[in-house]
Coordinates of C-alpha atoms in Angstrom, one line a residue:
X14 CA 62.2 -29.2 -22.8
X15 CA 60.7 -31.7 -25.3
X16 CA 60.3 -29.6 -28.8
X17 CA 56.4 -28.7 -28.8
X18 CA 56.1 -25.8 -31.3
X19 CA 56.5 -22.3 -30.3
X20 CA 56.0 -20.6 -26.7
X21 CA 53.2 -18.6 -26.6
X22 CA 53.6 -15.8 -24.4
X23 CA 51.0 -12.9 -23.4
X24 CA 52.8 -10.0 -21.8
X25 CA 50.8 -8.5 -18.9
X26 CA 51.6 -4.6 -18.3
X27 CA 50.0 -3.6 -14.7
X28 CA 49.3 0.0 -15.3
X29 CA 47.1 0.5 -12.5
X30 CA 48.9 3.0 -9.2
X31 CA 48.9 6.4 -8.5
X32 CA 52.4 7.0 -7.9
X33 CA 52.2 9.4 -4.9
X34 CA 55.4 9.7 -4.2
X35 CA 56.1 11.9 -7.5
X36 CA 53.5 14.5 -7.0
X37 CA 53.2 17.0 -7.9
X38 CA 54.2 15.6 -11.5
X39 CA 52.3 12.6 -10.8
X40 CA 48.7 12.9 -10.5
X41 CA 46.1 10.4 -9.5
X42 CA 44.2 11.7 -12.8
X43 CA 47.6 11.3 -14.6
X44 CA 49.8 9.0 -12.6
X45 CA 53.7 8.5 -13.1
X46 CA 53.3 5.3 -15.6
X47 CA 51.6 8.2 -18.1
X48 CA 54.4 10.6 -17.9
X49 CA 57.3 10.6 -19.7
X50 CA 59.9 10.5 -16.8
X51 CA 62.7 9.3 -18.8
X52 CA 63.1 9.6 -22.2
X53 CA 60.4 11.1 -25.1
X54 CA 58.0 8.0 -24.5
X55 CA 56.0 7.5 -21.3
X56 CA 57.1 4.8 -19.0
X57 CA 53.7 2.8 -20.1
X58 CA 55.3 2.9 -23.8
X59 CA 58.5 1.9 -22.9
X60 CA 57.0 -0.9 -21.3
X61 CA 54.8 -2.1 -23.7
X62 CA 57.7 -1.5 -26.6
X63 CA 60.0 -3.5 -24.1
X64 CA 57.7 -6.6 -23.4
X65 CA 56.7 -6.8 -27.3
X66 CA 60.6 -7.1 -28.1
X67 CA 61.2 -10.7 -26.6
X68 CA 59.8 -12.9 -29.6
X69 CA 62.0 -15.2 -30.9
X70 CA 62.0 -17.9 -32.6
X71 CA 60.3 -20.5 -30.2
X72 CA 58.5 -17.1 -28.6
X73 CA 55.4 -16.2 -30.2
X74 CA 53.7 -13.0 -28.9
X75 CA 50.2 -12.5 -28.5
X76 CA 48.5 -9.4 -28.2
X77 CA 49.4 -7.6 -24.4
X78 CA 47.1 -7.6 -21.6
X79 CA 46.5 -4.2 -19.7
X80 CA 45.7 -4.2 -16.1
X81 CA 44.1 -0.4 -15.3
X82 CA 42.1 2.3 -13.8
X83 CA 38.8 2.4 -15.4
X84 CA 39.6 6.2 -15.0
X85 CA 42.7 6.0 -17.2
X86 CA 41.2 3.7 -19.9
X87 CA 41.6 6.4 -23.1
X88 CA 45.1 7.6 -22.1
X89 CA 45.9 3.9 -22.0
X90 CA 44.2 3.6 -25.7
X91 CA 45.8 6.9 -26.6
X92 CA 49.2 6.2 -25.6
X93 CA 49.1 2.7 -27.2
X94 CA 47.8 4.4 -30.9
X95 CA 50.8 6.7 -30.7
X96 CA 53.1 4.2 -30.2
X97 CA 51.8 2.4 -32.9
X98 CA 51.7 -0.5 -30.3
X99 CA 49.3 -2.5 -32.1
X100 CA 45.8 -4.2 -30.6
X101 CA 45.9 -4.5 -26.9
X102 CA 43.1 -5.6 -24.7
X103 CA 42.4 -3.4 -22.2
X104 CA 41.0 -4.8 -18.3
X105 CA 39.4 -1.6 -16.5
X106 CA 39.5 -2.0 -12.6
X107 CA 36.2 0.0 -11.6
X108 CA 38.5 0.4 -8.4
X109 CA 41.8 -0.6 -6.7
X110 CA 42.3 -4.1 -5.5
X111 CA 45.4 -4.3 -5.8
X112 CA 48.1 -6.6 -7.9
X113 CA 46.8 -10.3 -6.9
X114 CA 43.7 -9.8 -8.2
X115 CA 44.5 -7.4 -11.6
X116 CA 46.6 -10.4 -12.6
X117 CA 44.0 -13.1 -12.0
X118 CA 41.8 -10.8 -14.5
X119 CA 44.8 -11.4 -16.7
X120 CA 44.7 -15.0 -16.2
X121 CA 41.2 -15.5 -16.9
X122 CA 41.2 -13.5 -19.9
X123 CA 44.1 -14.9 -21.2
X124 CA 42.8 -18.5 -20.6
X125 CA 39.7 -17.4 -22.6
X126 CA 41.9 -15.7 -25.6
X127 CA 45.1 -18.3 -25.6
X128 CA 45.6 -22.2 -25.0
X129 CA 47.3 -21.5 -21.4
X130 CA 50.3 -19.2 -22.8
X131 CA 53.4 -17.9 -20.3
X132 CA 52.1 -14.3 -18.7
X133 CA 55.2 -11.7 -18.7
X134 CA 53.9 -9.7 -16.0
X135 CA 55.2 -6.1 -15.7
X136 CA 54.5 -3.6 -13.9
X137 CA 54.4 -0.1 -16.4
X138 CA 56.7 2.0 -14.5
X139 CA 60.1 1.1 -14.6
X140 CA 63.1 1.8 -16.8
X141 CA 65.8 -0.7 -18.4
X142 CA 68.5 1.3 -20.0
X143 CA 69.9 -2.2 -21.5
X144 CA 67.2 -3.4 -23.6
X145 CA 68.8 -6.4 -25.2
X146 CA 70.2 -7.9 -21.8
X147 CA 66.5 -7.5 -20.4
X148 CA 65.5 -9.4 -23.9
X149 CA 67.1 -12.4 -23.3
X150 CA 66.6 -12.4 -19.5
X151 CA 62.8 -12.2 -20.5
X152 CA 63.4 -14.7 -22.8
X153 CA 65.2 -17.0 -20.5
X154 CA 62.2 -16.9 -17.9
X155 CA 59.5 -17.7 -20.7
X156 CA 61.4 -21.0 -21.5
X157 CA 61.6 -21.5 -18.0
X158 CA 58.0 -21.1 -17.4
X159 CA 56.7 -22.9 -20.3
X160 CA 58.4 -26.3 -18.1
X161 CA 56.0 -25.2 -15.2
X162 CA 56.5 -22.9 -11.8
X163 CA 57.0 -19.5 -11.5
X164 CA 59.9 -17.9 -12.2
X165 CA 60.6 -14.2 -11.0
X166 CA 63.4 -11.5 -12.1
X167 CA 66.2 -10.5 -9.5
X168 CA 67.8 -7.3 -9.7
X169 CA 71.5 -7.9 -9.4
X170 CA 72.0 -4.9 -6.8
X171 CA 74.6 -2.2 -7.2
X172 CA 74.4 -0.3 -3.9
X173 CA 72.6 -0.9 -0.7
X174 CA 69.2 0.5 -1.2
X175 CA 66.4 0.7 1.0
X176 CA 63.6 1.5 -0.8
X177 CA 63.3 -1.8 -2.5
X178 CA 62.1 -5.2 -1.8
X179 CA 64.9 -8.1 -1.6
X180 CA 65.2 -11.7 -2.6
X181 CA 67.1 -14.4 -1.0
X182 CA 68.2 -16.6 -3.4
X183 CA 70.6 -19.4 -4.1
X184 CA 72.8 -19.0 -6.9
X185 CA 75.2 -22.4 -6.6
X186 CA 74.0 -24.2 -9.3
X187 CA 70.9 -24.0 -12.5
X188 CA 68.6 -21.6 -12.5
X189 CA 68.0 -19.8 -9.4
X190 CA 66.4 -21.2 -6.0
X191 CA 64.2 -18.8 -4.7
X192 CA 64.5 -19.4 -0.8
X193 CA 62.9 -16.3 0.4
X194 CA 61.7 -12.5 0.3
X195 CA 62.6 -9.9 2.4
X196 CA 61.0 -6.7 3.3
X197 CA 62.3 -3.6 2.7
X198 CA 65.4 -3.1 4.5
X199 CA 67.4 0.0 6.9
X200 CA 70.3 0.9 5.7
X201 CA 72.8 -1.3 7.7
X202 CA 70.8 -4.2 6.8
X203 CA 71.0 -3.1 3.3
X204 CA 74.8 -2.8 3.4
X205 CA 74.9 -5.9 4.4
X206 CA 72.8 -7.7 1.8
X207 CA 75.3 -6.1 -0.8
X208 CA 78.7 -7.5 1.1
X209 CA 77.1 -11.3 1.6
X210 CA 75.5 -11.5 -1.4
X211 CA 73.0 -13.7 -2.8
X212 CA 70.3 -11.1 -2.4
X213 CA 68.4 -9.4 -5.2
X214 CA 66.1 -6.6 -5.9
X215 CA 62.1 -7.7 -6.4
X216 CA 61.7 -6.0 -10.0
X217 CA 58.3 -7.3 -9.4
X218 CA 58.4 -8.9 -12.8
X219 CA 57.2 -12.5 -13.0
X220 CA 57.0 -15.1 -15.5
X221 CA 54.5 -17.7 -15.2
X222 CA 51.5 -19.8 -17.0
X223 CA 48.1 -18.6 -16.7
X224 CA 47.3 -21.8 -15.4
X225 CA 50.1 -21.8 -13.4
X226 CA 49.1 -18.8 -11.4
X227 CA 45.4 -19.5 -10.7
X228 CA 46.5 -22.7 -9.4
X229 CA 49.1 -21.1 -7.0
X230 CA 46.3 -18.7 -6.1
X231 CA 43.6 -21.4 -5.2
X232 CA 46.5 -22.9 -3.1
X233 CA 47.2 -19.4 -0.9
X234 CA 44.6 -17.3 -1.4
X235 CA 41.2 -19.2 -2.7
X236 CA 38.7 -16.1 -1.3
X237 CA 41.0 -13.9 -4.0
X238 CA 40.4 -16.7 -6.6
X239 CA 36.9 -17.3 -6.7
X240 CA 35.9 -13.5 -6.0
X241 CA 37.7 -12.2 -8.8
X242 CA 36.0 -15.2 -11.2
X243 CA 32.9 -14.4 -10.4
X244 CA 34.3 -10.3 -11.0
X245 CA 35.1 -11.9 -14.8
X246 CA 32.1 -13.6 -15.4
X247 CA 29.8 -10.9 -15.1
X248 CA 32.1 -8.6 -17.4
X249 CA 31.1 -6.4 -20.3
X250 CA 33.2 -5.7 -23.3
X251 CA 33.3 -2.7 -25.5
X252 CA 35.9 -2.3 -28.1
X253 CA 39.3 -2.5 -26.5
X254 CA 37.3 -2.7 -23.1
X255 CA 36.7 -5.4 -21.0
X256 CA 34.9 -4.4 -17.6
X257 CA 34.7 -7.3 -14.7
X258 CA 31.6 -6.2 -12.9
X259 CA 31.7 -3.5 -10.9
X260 CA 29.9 -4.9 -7.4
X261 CA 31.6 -7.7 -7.6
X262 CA 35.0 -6.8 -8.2
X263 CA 34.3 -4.4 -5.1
X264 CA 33.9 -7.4 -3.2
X265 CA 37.8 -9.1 -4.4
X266 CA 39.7 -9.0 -1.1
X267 CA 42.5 -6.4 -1.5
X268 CA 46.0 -7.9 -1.9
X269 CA 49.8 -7.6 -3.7
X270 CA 50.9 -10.6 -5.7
X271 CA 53.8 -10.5 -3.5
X272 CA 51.7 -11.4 -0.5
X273 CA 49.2 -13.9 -1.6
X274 CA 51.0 -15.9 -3.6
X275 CA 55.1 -15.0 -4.0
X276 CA 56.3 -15.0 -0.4
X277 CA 54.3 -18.3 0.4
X278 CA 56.4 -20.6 -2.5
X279 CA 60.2 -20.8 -1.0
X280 CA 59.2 -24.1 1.1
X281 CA 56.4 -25.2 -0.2
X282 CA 55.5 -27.1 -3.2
X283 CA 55.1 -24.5 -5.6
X284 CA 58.1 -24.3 -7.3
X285 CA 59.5 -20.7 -7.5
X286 CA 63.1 -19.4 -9.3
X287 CA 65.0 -16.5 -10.2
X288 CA 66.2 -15.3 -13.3
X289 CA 69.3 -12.5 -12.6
X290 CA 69.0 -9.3 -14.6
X291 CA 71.5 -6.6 -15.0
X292 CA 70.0 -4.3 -17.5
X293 CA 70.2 -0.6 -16.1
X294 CA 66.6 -1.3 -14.3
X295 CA 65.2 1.3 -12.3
X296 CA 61.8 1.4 -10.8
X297 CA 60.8 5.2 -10.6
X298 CA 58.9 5.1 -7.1
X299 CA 60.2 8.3 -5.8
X300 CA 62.2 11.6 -6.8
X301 CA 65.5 10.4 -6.2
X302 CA 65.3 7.1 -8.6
X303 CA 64.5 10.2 -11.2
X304 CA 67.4 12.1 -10.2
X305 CA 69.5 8.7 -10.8
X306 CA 68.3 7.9 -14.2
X307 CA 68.6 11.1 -15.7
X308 CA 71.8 13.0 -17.5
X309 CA 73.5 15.3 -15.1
X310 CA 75.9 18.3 -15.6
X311 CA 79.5 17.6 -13.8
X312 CA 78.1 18.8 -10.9
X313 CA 75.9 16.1 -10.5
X314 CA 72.4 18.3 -10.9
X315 CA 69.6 17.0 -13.7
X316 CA 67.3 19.4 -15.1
X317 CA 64.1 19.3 -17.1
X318 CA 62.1 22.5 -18.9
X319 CA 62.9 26.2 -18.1
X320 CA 66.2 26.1 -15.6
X321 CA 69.5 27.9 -14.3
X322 CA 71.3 26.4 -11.5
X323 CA 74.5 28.1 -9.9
X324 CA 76.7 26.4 -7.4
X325 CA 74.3 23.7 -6.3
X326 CA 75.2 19.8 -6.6
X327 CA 73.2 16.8 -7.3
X328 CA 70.1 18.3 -7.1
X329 CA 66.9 17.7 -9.4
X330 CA 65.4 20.4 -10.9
X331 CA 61.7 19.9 -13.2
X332 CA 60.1 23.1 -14.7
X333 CA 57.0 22.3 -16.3
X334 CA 55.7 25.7 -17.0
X335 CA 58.1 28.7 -16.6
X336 CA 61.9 29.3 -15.5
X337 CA 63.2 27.7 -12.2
X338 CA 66.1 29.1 -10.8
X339 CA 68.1 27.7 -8.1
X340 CA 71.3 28.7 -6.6
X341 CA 73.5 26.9 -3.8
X342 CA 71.4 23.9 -3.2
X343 CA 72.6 20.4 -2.7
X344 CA 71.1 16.6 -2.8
X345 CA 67.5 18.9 -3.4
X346 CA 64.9 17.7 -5.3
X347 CA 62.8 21.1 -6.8
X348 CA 59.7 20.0 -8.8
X349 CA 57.5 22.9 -10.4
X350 CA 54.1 22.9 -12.1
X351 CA 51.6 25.3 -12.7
X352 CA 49.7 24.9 -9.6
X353 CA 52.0 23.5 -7.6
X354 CA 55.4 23.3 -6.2
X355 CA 57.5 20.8 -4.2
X356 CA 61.1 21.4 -3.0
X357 CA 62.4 18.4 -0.6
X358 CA 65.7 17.1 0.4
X359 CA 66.2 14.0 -2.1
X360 CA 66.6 11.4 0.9
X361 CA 63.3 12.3 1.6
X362 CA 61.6 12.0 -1.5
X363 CA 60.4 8.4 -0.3
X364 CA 58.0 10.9 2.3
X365 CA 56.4 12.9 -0.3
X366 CA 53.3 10.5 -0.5
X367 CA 52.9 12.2 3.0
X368 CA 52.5 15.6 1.2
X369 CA 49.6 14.2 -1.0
X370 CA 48.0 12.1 2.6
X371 CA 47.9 16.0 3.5
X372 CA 46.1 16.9 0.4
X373 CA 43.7 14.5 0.6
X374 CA 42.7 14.8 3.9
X375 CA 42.1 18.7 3.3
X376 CA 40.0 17.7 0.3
X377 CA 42.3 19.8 -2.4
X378 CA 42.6 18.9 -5.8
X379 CA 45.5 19.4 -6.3
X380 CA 46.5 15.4 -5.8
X381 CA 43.9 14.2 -8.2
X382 CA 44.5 16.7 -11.6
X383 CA 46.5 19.0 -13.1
X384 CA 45.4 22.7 -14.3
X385 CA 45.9 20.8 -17.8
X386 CA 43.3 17.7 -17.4
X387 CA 43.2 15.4 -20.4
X388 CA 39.9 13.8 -22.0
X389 CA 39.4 11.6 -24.6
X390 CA 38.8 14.3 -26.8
X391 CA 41.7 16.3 -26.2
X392 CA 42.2 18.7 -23.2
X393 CA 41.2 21.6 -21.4
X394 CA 43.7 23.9 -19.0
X395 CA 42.0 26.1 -16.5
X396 CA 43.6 29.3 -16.7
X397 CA 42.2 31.8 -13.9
X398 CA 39.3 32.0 -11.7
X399 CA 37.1 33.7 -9.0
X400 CA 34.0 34.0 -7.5
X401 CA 31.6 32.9 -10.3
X402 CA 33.6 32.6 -13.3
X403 CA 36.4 30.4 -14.5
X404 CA 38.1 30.7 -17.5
X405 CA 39.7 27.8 -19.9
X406 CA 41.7 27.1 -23.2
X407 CA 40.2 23.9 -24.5
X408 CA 42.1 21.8 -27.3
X409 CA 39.6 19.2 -29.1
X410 CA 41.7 16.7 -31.3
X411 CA 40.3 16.6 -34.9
X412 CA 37.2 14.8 -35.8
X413 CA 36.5 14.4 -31.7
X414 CA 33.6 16.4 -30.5
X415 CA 32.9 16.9 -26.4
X416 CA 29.2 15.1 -25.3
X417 CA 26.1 16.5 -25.8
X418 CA 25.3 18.6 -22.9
X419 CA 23.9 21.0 -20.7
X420 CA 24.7 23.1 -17.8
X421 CA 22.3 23.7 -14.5
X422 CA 24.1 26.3 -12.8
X423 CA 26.2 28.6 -15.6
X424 CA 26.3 29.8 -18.8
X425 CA 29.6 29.8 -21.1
X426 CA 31.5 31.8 -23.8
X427 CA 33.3 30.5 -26.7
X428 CA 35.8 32.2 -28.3
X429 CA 38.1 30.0 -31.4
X430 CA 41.6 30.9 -31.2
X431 CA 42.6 28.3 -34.1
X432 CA 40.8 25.7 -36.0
X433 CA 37.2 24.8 -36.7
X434 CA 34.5 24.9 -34.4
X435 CA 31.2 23.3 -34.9
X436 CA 28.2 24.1 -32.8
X437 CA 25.8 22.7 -31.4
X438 CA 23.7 25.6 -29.2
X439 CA 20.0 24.5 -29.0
X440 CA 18.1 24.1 -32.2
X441 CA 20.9 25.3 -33.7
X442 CA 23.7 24.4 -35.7
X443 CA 27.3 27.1 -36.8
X444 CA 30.3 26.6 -37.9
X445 CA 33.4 29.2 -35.8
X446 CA 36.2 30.0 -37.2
X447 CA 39.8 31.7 -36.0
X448 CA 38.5 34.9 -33.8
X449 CA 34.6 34.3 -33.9
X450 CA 32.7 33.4 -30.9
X451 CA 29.3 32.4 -29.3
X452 CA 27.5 32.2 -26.2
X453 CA 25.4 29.4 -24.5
X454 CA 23.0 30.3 -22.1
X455 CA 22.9 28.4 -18.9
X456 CA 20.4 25.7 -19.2
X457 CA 21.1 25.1 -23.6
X458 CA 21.6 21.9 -25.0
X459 CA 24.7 22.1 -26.5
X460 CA 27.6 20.5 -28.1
X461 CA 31.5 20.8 -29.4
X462 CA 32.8 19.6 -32.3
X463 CA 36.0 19.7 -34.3
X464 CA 35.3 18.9 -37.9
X465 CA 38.5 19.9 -39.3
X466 CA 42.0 18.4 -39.8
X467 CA 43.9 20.3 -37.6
X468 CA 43.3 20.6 -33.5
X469 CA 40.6 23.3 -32.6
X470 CA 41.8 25.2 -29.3
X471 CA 39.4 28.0 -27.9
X472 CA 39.0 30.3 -25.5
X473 CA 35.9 29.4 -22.6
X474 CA 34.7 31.9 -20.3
X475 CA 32.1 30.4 -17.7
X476 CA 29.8 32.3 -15.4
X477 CA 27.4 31.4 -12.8
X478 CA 26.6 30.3 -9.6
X479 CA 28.4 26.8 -9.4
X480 CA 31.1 26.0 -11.3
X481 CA 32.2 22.7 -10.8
X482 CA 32.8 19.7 -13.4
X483 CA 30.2 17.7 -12.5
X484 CA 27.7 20.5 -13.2
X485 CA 27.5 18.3 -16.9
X486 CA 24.0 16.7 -17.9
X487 CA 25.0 14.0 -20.5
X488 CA 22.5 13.5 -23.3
X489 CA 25.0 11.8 -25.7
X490 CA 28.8 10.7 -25.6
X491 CA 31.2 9.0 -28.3
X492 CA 32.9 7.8 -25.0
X493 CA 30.3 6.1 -22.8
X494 CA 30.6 8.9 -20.2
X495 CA 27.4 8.9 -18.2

């Protein structure tokens, strides 16, 4: 590689996904990549820390790319301020499209924002337990990239596994030949993988160009390329925010990077290598690959939260909100939360997406949010209801305050438990504090502040004839809620 002055790279963190198959934990409102799964940070931190670690000398890091939910867009931004991640653009999908076109919104963006750097594309919910090997493999693929092609990473495999994607590839001499992909495989198939080798996990990391991709993508998949620029052109930016239009990005033609573009290089002339990486990678798809990252007893059994287990083996066991006992259970995932429970066998745990199928189709919530839903503002947890009232502990960070609103169909009590409460009720304007309270009739304009320093949590108590959240008429919002 001729000496041209430093590498720019843009690293690319997919954070879009529901992850289904780690309900009840997981929650379309909160999905797995917001949860912290393994270790103190959520698996969107770890990510962004990890990808933000492979500068080098000749590797100069630009500001990271996230591909989201429009829906997800402030625990994104929240997540990255506590990290102290530094400035990150975000791109909110107004809805799934999946991973070919999320990247080419990355592309174009980064084309706008950077003279063609290298993309280290990632999705934002896997683990590496071996941060420096994944370093220099990352770094390895960006100098590999910046020559031209796409390179992808290979996870060197340590057991036959079936829930994974594999890669053919040819490891005689250089860098890596990609010759093809392979679909998930059964088990026999899988063992045999392992004893031939020359096969490797699809980490679903990739390191390419900008331009490099778009032009692989007007090769394969032109409809995806042109739909998604017109999608860009007619965005809108706000802040951190940058919104392709919504009608138009509707009309993007659904599809994974894997099948537009990926599995269409091995014998073409779009040049396509492997980079190996052993690094303790895990991609948390299912209960199991939990139960395998975590620390075990010498029994084999992992626990999280509230627990006793007696005479049980290898068996995972979350308690979210009170004790979870479990006695003579083996290879048993148990996952508890405050409005909901899952116990399955742990070679199932691939099926529990099934489960939340079952949900959806019976139009429960339970799939979508927690009893704890967060907002930008903080975060309320419903804490019992009944025919016509519900009752909540809210939390409102300080200096946030909730839109100015009002209710058609109940009326609500607030009592402060701790902190400062400002209200707005009407005409009128008060200031709460610890073990005062108010009441808005149904109908008020009305509003909730915290002016204070510390976090303001009170006690709501609603009444009326409909209860539901989208009982909100929104008159003004720091967030750009309608």
């Amino acid at each position: 590689m001729t000496d041209t002055g430093p590498i720019t790279v843009t690293p690319v963190i997919m954070a879009g996904g529901s992850g289904t198959r780690l309900w009840p934990l997981s929650r379309s409102g909160y999905p797995k990549q917001f949860l912290a799964l393994a270790g103190t940070n959520s698996l969107f931190q770890q990510t962004v820390a990890r990808v933000q670690g492979i500068g080098a000398a000749d590797i100069q890091m630009c500001n990271p790319i996230v591909v989201g939910n429009e829906e997800h867009r402030f625990l994104a931004l929240d997540q990255l301020r506590e990290a102290m991640a530094g400035p990150a653009i975000l791109l909110l999908e107004p809805c799934g499209r999946n991973t070919a076109p999320a990247l080419t919104l990355a592309a174009l963006q980064a084309l706008e924002t950077s003279t063609d750097p290298v993309l280290v594309v990632t999705p934002a919910d896997q683990t590496v337990t071996d941060v420096p090997a994944f370093t220099a493999a990352l770094q390895r693929a960006s100098r590999l990239a910046a020559e031209g092609g796409i390179v992808i990473l290979g996870i060197t495999p340590d057991r036959p596994e079936t829930g994974f994607g594999y890669i053919r590839a040819d490891v005689s001499a250089g860098p890596c030949t990609v010759q093809r992909f392979v679909e998930k495989p059964d088990l026999a198939t899988a063992k045999r993988y392992l004893a031939e080798g020359g096969y490797f996990w699809n980490s679903g990391m990739f390191v390419l160009k900008a331009s490099a991709w778009m032009a692989a993508l007007e090769r394969f998949r032109p409809d995806i390329a042109t739909a998604t620029r017109v999608a860009f052109a007619t965005r809108s930016t706000d802040a951190a925010f940058v919104r392709p239009g919504r009608a138009e990005f509707t009309a993007v033609p659904a599809e994974s990077v894997d099948y537009a573009v990926m599995e269409r290089c091995p014998g073409s002339d779009v040049p396509i290598r492997m980079v190996a990486l052993v690094a303790g990678w895990n991609d948390l798809g299912a209960w199991d690959a939990v139960w395998q990252v975590s620390p075990k007893d010498k029994q084999g059994n992992a626990t999280t939260g509230d627990t006793i287990v007696s005479e049980s083996r290898n068996t995972l066991v979350h308690a979210t909100s009170r004790l979870v006992s479990v006695v003579g259970l083996n290879d048993v995932v148990v996952v508890e939360t405050p409005d909901a429970v899952l116990v399955t066998d742990r070679t199932h745990s691939q099926d529990v997406k099934k489960i939340v199928g079952q949900l959806n189709a019976k139009q429960r919530s339970e799939h979508t949010l927690h009893r704890k839903v967060h907002r930008p503002w903080g975060w309320y947890d419903g804490i019992d209801h009944g025919p016509r009232f519900q009752v909540k502990r809210i939390m409102v960070n300080p200096g946030a305050s909730l839109s100015l609103q009002k209710h058609h169909h109940r009326a609500e009590h607030w009592i402060v438990v701790s902190g400062t409460a400002e209200v707005t009720c009407g005409e009128r304007k008060l200031l709460l504090s610890e073990n005062q309270s108010t009441y808005i009739p149904l109908g008020e304009v009305h509003r909730l502040a915290n002016p204070g320093k510390v976090p303001l949590e009170i006690i709501e108590v609603q009444s009326g004839s409909y209860l539901g959240e989208d009982d909100i008429v929104r008159f003004e919002d720091t967030y750009g809620r309608k």
